[in-house]
CSV table of C-alpha atoms and ligand atoms in Angstrom, one decimal:
chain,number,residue,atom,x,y,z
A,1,UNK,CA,-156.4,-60.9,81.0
A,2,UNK,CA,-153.4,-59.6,81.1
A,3,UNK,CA,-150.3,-61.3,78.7
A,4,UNK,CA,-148.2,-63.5,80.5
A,5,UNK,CA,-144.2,-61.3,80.7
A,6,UNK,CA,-141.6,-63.0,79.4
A,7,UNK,CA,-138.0,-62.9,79.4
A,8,UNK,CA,-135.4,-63.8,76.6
A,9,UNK,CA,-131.7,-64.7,77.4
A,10,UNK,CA,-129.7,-64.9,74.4
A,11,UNK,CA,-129.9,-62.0,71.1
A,12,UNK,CA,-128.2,-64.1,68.6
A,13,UNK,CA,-129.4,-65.6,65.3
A,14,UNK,CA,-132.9,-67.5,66.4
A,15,UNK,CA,-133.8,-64.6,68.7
A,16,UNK,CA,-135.2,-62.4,65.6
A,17,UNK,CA,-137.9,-65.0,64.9
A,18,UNK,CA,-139.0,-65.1,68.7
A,19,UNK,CA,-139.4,-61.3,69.4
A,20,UNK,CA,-140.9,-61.0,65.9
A,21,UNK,CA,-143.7,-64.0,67.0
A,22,UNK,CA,-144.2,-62.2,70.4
A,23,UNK,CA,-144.4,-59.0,68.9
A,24,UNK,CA,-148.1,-60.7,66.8
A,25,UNK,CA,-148.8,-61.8,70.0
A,26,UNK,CA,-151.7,-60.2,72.6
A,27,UNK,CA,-151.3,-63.4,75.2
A,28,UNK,CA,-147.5,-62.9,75.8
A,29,UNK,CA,-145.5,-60.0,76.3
A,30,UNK,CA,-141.2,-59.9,76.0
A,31,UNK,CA,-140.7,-58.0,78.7
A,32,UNK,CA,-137.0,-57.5,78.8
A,33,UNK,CA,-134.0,-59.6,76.4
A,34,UNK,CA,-130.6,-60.3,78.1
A,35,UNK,CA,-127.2,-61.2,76.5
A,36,UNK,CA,-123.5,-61.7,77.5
A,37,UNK,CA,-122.7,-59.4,75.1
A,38,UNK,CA,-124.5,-56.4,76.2
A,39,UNK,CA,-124.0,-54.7,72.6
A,40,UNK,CA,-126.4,-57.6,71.3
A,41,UNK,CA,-129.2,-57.2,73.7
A,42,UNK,CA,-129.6,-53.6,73.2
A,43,UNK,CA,-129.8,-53.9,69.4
A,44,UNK,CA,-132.4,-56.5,68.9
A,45,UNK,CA,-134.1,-54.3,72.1
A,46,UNK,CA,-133.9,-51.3,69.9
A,47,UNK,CA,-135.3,-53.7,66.6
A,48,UNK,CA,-138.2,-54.7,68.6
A,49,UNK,CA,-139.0,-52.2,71.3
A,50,UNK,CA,-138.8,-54.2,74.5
A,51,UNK,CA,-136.0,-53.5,77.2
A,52,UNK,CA,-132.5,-54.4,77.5
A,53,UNK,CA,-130.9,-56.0,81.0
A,54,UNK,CA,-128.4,-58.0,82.4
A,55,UNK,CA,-128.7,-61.8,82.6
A,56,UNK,CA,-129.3,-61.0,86.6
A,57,UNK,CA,-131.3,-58.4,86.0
A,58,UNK,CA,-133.8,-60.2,84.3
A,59,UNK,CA,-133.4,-63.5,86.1
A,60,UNK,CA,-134.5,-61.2,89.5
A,61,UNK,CA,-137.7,-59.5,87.9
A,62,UNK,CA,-140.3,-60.9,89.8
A,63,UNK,CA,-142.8,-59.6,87.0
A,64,UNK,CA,-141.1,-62.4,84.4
A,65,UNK,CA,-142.6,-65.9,84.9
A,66,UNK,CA,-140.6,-67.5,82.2
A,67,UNK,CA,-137.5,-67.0,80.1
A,68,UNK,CA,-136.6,-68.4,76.8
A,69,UNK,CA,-133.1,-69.5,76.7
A,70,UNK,CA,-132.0,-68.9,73.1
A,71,UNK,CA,-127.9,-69.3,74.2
A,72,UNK,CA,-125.8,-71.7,72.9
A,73,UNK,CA,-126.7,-75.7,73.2
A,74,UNK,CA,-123.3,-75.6,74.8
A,75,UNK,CA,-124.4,-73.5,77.7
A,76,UNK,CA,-128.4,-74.4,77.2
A,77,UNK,CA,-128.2,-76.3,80.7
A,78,UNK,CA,-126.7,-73.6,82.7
A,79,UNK,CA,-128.5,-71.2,81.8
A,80,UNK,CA,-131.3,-73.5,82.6
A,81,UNK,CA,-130.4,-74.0,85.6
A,82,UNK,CA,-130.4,-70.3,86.3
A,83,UNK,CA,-133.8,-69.7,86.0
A,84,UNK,CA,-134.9,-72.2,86.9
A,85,UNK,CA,-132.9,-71.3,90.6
A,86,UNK,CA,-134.7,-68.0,90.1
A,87,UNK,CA,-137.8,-69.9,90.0
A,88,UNK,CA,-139.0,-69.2,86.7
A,89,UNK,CA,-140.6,-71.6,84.0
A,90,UNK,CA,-137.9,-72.1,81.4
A,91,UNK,CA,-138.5,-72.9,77.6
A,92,UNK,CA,-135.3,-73.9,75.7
A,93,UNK,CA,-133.7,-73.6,72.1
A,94,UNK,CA,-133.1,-77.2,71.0
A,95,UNK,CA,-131.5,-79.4,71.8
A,96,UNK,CA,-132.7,-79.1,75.4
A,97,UNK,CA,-129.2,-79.4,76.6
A,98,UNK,CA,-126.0,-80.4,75.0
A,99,UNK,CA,-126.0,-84.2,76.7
A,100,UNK,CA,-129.2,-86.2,77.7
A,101,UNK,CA,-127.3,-86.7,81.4
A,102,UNK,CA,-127.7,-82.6,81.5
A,103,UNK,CA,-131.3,-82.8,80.5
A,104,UNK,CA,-132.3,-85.0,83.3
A,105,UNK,CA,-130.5,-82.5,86.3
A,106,UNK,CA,-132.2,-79.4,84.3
A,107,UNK,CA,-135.7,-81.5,84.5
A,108,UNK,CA,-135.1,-82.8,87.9
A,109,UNK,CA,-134.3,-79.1,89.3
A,110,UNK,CA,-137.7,-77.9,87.4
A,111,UNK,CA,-139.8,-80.3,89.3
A,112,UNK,CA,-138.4,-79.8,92.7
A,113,UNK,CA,-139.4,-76.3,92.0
A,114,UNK,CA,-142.8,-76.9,90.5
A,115,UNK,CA,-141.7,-75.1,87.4
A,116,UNK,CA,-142.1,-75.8,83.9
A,117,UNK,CA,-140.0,-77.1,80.9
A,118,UNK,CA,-140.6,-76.4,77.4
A,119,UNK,CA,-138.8,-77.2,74.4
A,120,UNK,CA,-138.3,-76.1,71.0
A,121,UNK,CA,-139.4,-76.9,68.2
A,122,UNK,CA,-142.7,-75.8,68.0
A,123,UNK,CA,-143.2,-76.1,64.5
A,124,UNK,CA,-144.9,-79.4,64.7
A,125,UNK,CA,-147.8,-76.9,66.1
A,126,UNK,CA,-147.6,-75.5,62.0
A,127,UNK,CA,-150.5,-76.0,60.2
A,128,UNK,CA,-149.1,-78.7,57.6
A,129,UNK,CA,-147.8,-81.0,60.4
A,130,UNK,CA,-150.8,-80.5,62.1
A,131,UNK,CA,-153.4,-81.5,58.9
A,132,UNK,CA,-150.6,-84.8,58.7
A,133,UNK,CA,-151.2,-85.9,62.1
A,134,UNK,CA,-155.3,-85.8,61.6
A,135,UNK,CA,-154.7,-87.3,58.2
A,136,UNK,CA,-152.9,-90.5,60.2
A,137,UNK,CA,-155.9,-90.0,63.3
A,138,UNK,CA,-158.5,-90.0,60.9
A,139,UNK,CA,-156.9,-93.4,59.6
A,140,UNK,CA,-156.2,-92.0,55.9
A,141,UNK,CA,-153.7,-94.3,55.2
A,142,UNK,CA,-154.3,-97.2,57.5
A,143,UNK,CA,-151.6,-98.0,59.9
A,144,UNK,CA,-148.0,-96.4,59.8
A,145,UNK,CA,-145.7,-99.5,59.1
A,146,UNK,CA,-142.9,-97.2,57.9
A,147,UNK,CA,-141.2,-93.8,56.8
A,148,UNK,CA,-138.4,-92.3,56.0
A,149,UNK,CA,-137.0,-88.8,57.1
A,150,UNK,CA,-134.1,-86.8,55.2
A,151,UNK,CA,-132.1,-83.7,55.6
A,152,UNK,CA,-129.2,-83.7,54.0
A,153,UNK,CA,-127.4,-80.9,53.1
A,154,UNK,CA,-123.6,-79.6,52.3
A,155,UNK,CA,-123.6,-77.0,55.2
A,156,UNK,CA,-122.4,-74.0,54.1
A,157,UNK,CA,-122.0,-72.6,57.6
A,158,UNK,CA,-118.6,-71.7,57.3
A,159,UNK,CA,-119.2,-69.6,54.4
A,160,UNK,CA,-121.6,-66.9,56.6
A,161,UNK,CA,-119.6,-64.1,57.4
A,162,UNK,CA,-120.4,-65.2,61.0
A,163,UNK,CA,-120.0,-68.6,60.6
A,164,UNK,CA,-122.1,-71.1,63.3
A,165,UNK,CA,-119.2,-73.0,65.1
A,166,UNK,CA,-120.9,-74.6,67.3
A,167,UNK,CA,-122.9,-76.9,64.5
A,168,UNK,CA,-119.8,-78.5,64.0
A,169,UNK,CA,-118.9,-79.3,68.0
A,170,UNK,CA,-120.1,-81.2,70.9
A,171,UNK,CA,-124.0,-80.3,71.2
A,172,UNK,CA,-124.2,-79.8,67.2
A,173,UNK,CA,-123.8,-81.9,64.1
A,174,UNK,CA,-126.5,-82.6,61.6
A,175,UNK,CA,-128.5,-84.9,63.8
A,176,UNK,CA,-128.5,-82.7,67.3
A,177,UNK,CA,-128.8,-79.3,65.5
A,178,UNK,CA,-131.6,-80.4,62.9
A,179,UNK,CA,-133.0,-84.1,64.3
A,180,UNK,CA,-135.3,-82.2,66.6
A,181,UNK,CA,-137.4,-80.8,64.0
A,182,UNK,CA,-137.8,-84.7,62.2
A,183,UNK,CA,-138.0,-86.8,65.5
A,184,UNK,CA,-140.6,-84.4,67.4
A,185,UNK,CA,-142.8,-84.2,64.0
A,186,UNK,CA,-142.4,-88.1,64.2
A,187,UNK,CA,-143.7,-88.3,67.3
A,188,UNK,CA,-146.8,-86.3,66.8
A,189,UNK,CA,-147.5,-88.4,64.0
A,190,UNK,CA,-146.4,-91.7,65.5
A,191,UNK,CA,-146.4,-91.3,69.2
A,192,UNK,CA,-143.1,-92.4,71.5
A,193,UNK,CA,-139.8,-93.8,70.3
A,194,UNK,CA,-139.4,-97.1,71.6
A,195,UNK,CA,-135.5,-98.1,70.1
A,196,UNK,CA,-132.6,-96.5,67.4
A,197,UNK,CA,-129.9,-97.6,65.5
A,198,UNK,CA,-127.2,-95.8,63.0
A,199,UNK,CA,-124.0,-96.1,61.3
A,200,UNK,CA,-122.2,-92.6,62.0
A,201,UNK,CA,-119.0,-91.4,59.7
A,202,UNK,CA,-117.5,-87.6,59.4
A,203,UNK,CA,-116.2,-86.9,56.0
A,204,UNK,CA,-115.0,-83.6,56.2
A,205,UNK,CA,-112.4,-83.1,59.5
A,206,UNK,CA,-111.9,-79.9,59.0
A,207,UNK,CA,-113.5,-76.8,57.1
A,208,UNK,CA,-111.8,-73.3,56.4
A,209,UNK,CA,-114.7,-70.0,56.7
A,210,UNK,CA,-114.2,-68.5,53.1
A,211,UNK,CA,-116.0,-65.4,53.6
A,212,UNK,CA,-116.4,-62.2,56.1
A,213,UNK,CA,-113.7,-61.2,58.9
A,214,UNK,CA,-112.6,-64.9,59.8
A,215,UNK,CA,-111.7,-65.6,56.5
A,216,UNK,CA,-108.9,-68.5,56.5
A,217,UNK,CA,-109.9,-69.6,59.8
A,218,UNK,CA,-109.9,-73.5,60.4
A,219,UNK,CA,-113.3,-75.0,62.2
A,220,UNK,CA,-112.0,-78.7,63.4
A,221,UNK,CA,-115.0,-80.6,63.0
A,222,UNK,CA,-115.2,-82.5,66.4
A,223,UNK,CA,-118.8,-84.7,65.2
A,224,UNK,CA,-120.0,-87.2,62.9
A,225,UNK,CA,-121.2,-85.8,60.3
A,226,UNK,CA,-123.5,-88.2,58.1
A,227,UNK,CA,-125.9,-90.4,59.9
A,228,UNK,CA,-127.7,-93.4,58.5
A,229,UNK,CA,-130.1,-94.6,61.3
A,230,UNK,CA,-133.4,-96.2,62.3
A,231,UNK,CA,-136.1,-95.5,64.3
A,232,UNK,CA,-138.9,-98.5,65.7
A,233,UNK,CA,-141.9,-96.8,67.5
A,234,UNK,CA,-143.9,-98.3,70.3
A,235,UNK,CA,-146.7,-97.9,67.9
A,236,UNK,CA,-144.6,-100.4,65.5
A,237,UNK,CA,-143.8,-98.5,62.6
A,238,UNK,CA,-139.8,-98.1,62.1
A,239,UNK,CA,-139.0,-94.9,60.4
A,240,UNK,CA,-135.0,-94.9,58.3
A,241,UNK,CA,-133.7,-91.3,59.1
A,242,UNK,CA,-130.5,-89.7,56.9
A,243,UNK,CA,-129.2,-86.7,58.7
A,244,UNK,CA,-126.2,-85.0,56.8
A,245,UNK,CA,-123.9,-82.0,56.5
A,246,UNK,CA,-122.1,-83.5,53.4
A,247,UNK,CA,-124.6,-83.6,50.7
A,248,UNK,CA,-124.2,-81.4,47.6
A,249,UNK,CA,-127.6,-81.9,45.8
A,250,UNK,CA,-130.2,-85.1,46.3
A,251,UNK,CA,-134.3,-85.9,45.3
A,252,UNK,CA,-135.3,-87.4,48.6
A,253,UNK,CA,-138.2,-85.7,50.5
A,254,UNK,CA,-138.3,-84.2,54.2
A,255,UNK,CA,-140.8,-86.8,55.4
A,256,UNK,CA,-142.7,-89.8,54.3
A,257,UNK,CA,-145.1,-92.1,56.2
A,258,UNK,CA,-146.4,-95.1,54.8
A,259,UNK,CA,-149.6,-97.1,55.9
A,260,UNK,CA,-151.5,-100.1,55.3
A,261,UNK,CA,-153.7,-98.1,53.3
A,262,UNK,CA,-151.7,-95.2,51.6
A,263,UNK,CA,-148.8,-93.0,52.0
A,264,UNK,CA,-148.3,-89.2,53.5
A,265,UNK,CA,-145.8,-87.0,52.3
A,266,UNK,CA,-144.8,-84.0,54.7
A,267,UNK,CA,-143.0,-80.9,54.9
A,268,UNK,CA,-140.4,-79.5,56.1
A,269,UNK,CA,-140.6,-79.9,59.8
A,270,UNK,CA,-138.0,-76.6,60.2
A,271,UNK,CA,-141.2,-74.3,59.3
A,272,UNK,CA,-144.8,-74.2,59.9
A,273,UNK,CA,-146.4,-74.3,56.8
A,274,UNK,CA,-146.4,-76.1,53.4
A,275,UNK,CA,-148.8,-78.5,51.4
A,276,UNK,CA,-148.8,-82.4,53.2
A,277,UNK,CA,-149.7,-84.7,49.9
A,278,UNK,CA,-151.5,-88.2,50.5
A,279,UNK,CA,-152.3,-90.9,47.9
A,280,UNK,CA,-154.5,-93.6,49.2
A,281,UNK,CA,-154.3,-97.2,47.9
A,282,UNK,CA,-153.8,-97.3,44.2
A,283,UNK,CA,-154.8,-93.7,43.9
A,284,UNK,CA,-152.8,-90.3,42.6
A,285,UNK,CA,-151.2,-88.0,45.3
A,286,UNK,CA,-153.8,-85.0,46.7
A,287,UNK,CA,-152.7,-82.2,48.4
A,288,UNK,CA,-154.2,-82.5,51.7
A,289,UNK,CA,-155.8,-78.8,52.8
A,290,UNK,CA,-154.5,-77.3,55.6
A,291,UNK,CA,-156.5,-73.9,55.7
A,292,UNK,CA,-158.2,-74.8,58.5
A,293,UNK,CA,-155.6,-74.7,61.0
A,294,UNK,CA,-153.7,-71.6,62.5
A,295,UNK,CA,-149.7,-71.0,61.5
A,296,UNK,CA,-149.7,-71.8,58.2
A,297,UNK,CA,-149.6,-69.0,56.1
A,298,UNK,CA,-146.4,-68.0,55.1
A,299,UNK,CA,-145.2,-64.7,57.0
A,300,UNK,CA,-141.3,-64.7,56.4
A,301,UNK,CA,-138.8,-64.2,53.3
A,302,UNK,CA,-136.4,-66.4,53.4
A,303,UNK,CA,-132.6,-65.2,51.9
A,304,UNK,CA,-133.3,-66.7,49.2
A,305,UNK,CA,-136.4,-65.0,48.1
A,306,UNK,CA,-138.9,-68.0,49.1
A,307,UNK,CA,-141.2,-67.4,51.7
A,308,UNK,CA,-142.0,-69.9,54.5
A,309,UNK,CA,-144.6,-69.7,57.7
A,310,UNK,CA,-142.4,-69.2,60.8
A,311,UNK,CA,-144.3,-69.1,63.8
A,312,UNK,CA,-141.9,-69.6,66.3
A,313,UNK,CA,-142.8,-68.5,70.2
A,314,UNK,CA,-146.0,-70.2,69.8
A,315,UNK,CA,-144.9,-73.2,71.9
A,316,UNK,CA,-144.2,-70.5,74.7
A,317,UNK,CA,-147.4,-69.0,74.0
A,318,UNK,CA,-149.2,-72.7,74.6
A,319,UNK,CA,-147.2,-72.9,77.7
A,320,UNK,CA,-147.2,-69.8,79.0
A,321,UNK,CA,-151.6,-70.2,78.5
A,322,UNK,CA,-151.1,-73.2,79.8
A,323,UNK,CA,-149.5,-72.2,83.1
A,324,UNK,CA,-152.8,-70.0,83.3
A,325,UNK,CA,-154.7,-72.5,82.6
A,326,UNK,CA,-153.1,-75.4,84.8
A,327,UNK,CA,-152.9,-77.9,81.8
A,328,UNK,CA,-150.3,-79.9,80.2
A,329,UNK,CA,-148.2,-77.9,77.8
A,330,UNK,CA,-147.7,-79.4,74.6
A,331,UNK,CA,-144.1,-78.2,73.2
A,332,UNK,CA,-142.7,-79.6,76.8
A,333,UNK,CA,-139.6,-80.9,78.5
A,334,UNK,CA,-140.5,-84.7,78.4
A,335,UNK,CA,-141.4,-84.6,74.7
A,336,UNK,CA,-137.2,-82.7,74.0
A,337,UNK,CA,-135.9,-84.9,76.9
A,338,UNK,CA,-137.2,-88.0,74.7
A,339,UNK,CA,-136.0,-86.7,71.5
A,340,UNK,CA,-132.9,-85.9,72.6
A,341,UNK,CA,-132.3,-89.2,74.4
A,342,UNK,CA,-133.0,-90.7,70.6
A,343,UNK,CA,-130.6,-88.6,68.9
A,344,UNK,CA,-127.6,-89.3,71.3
A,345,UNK,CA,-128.8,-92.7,70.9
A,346,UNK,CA,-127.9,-93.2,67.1
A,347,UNK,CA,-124.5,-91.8,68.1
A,348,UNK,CA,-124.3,-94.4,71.0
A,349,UNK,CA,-125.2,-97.2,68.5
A,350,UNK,CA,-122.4,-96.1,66.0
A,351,UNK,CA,-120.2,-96.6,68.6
A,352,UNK,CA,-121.4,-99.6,69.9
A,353,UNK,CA,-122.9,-101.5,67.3
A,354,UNK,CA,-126.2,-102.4,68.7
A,355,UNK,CA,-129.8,-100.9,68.9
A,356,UNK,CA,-130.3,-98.4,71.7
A,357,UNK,CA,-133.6,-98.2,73.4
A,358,UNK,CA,-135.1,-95.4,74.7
A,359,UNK,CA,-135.3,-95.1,78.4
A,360,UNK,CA,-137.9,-91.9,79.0
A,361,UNK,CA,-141.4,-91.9,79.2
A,362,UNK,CA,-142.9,-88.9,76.7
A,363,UNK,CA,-146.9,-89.0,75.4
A,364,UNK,CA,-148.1,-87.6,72.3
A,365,UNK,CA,-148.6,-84.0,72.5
A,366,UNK,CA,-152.5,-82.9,72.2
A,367,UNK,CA,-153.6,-81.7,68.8
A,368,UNK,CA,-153.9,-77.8,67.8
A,369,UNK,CA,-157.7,-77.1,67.8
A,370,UNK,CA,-158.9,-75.6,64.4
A,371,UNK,CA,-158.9,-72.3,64.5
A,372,UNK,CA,-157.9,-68.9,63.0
A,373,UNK,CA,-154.6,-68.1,65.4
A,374,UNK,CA,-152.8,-68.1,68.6
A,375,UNK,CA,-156.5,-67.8,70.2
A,376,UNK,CA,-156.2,-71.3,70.1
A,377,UNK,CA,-154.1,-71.8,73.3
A,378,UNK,CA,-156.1,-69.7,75.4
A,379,UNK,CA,-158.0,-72.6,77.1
B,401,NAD,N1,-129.8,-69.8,63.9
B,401,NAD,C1,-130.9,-70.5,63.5
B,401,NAD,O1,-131.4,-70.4,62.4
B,401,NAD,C2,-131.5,-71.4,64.6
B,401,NAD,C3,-132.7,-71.9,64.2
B,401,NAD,C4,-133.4,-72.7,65.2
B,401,NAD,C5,-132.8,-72.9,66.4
B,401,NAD,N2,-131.6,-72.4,66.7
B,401,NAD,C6,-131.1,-72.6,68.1
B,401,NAD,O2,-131.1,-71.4,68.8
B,401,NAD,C7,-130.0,-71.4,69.7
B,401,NAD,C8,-129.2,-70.1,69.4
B,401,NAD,O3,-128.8,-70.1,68.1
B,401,NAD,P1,-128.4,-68.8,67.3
B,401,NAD,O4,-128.2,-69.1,65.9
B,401,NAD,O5,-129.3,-67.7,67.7
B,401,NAD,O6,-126.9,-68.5,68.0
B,401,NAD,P2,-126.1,-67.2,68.2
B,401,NAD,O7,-124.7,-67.5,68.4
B,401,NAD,O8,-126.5,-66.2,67.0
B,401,NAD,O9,-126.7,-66.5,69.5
B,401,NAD,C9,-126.5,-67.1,70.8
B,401,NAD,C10,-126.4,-65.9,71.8
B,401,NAD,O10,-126.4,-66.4,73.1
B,401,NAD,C11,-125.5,-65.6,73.8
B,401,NAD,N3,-125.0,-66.3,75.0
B,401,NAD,C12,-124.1,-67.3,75.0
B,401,NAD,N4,-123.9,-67.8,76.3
B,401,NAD,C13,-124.7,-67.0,77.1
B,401,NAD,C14,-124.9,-67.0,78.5
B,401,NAD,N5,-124.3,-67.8,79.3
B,401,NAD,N6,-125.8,-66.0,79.0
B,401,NAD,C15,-126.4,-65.2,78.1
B,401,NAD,N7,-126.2,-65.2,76.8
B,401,NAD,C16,-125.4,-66.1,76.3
B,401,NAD,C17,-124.4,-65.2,72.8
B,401,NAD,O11,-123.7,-64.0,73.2
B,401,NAD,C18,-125.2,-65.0,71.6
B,401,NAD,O12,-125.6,-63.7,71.4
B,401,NAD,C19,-129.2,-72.7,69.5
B,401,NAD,O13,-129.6,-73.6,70.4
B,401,NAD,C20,-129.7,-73.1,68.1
B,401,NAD,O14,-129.6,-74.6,68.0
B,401,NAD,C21,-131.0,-71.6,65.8
C-alpha cells in the first residue's frame, strides 16, 4: 500500500521530532512542510529531505490527505480551520486550540466535512503508559480510588536564546502547555473526566530573557502560574494534580495511581518510554516490564545528555491507518476536546470557587496491540 502523504504547517521547535518520526515511518509519508516564515520551512526541508511550500500551496495539494498543524496554540484554530476548508483531516499540536469555545467550531467544521480530528499527545501510545494501563485492566492493583499527578518546574524559558513567549500568554501556562500529557495519560488509565477543581496563583508577573539576542527583554506573564487542583473521574477515583512554572527543586513523582489492592507509579507522560513500578498490597515496588510493547526504547538525546523514547507522529500514523482502515482513531479530537475542557476548567474554578464539571462526551482510547513497531496500526 502506498503511505498515506502528509502535510506539516509550522517548522518551529516540535516540528524536528515529527519529521524525524515520519522519516522511521513506511505507512506515512511528509510530503511537503509549510511556514509563515518561509526561511524556516526550507531549513527543516533541507534537514529532512521532504519539500518546502507555502501554507496555500500545501493546503491545495490534492495528494495531502492530512496536515499537522504544529503553529502556535494561539493560532492552532485558524489554521484548523484552514484545512479543514481545504478538506483535509487535521491532527493538532496541543492544546487543540487556545479556548475550549474554539475547539468546538474547529470540531464542528470537521464533521460537516466528514473529516478527521486528531490531537496531540501521543505519547500515552509509549510503551510505559501502555504496560500501566494493562497493569490497571488486568486489575493489578484493584480499583483506582486515587492519584496524584506533578510537574512542577521553575521554567527556564526565558533563559533559551529563543525564549517560548507564548508559555507565558493566553493558550500557555503550566497547566495548558504541559496538563495534556498528565490528563490524557489519566484518561487511558482511568477513562472520562467527570468534574475539576483548583486554586490558581501567579507568582512571578514578570520575567526578563537573560540570554541570546533578546537579552533584557521583559515577558509580562499574562497566566496563573501554579495550580493546585482535583480531578473526580466517572470511574470514581479523584486524582490531586500540581502543575507549576515556579518550582526550583521537589521529590514528588510524575504519576501515581492508587488501588484497592496496590499502587502504580508512572512515567513521565511527556515521553514514550520509562520503567512503570507497581507494589501490590503489603509487597515491595517491581518494575513492571514493558518490552513487549512498541515505542519504548529510547531513540533521542536529550540536552542534557539523558536519553528518552520520543515517538511522536505515531498518533498521526494511527490515524492516518485508521482513515484506511475506517476505524476510530485513538489520539482523536474528542479525547483533546475533553482534556482541554478540564484544563480551562481548573482555571474556571479559581475564579469561581466551585467545582466545574465536564460537559463533553470522550471514551477511552483502544489499547496499543503488542507488537514490535508502528506495524501495529496497520489494521
Ligand atoms: N517545543 C516543544 O518542546 C514542544 C513540545 C511539545 C509540543 N509543542 C507544541 O507544538 C506547538 C509548536 O511549538 P514550537 O515549540 O514548535 O513553537 P515554535 O515557535 O518553535 O514554532 C511554531 C512555528 O509556527 C509558525 N507559524 C505561526 N503561525 C503560523 C501560521 N498562521 N501559519 C503557518 N505557520 C505559522 C511559526 O512561524 C513557527 O515557525 C505548540 O502548540 C506547542 O505547545 C512544543
Amino acid at each position: 500500500m502506498e503511505p498515506v502523504k502528509i502535510g506539516i504547517i509550522g517548522a518551529g521547535n516540535i516540528s524536528n521530532s515529527y519529521l524525524r518520526g515520519a522519516a522511521r515511518s513506511k505507512l506515512i509519508k511528509v510530503k511537503a512542510i509549510a511556514d509563515i516564515r518561509t526561511e524556516a520551512a526550507q531549513a527543516k526541508a533541507k534537514a529532512f529531505g521532504v519539500e518546502a511550500v507555502t501554507v496555500d500551496e500545501l493546503l491545495s495539494d490534492p495528494e495531502i490527505e492530512l496536515a499537522v498543524n504544529l503553529t502556535l496554540p494561539m493560532v492552532h484554530a485558524d489554521v484548523s480551520h484552514q484545512i479543514i476548508s481545504a478538506g483535509k483531516h487535521v491532527y493538532s499540536e496541543k492544546p487543540l486550540t487556545a479556548t475550549f469555545a474554539e475547539a468546538g467550531l474547529v470540531m464542528e467544521a470537521a464533521r460537516a466535512k466528514n473529516l478527521r480530528v486528531g490531537g496531540a499527545p501521543d505519547t500515552f501510545l509509549g510503551a510505559a503508559h501502555q504496560a500501566a494501563r494493562a497493569v490497571i485492566d488486568a486489575g493489578r492493583i484493584g480499583k483506582p480510588v486515587g492519584g496524584a499527578v506533578t510537574f512542577m518546574t521553575r521554567s527556564s524559558a526565558h533563559r533559551y536564546a529563543n525564549p517560548s513567549f507564548f508559555i507565558f500568554k493566553q493558550g500557555g501556562g503550566p497547566m495548558l502547555d504541559m496538563g495534556a500529557y498528565y490528563l490524557t495519560q489519566l484518561i487511558n488509565l482511568l477513562g472520562p473526566i467527570k468534574r475539576v477543581s483548583a486554586i490558581s496563583t501567579n507568582g512571578i508577573p514578570q520575567r526578563e530573557v537573560v540570554q541570546g539576542p533578546l537579552t533584557g527583554a521583559v515577558i509580562d506573564v499574562e497566566v496563573p502560574t501554579f495550580y493546585n487542583g482535583v480531578l473526580e473521574f466517572l470511574g470514581g477515583a479523584n486524582v490531586a494534580i500540581s502543575m507549576s512554572w515556579e518550582v526550583h527543586r521537589h521529590r514528588r513523582s510524575h504519576m501515581e495511581i492508587y488501588g484497592t489492592e496496590g499502587s502504580l507509579v508512572i512515567p513521565d507522560p511527556n515521553f514514550f518510554g520509562g520503567t512503570p513500578q507497581i507494589a501490590e498490597a503489603g509487597g515491595d515496588w517491581e518494575n513492571v516490564d514493558i518490552s513487549a510493547y512498541p515505542f519504548g526504547t529510547p531513540n533521542r538525546v536529550m540536552d542534557d545528555g539523558r536519553s528518552e523514547a520520543d515517538y511522536r507522529m505515531i498518533g498521526v500514523v494511527d490515524m492516518a491507518m485508521a482513515i484506511r482502515h475506517s476505524r476510530p482513531h485513538r489520539a482523536n479530537g474528542d479525547m483533546a476536546m475533553h482534556v482541554l475542557e478540564a484544563l480551562e476548567g481548573f482555571e474556571q474554578s479559581s475564579v469561581e470557587g466551585q467545582h466545574v464539571a465536564i460537559t463533553t462526551p470522550c471514551a477511552r482510547p483502544a489499547v496499543v496491540p503488542q507488537g514490535a513497531d508502528e506495524e501495529v496500526f496497520d489494521a
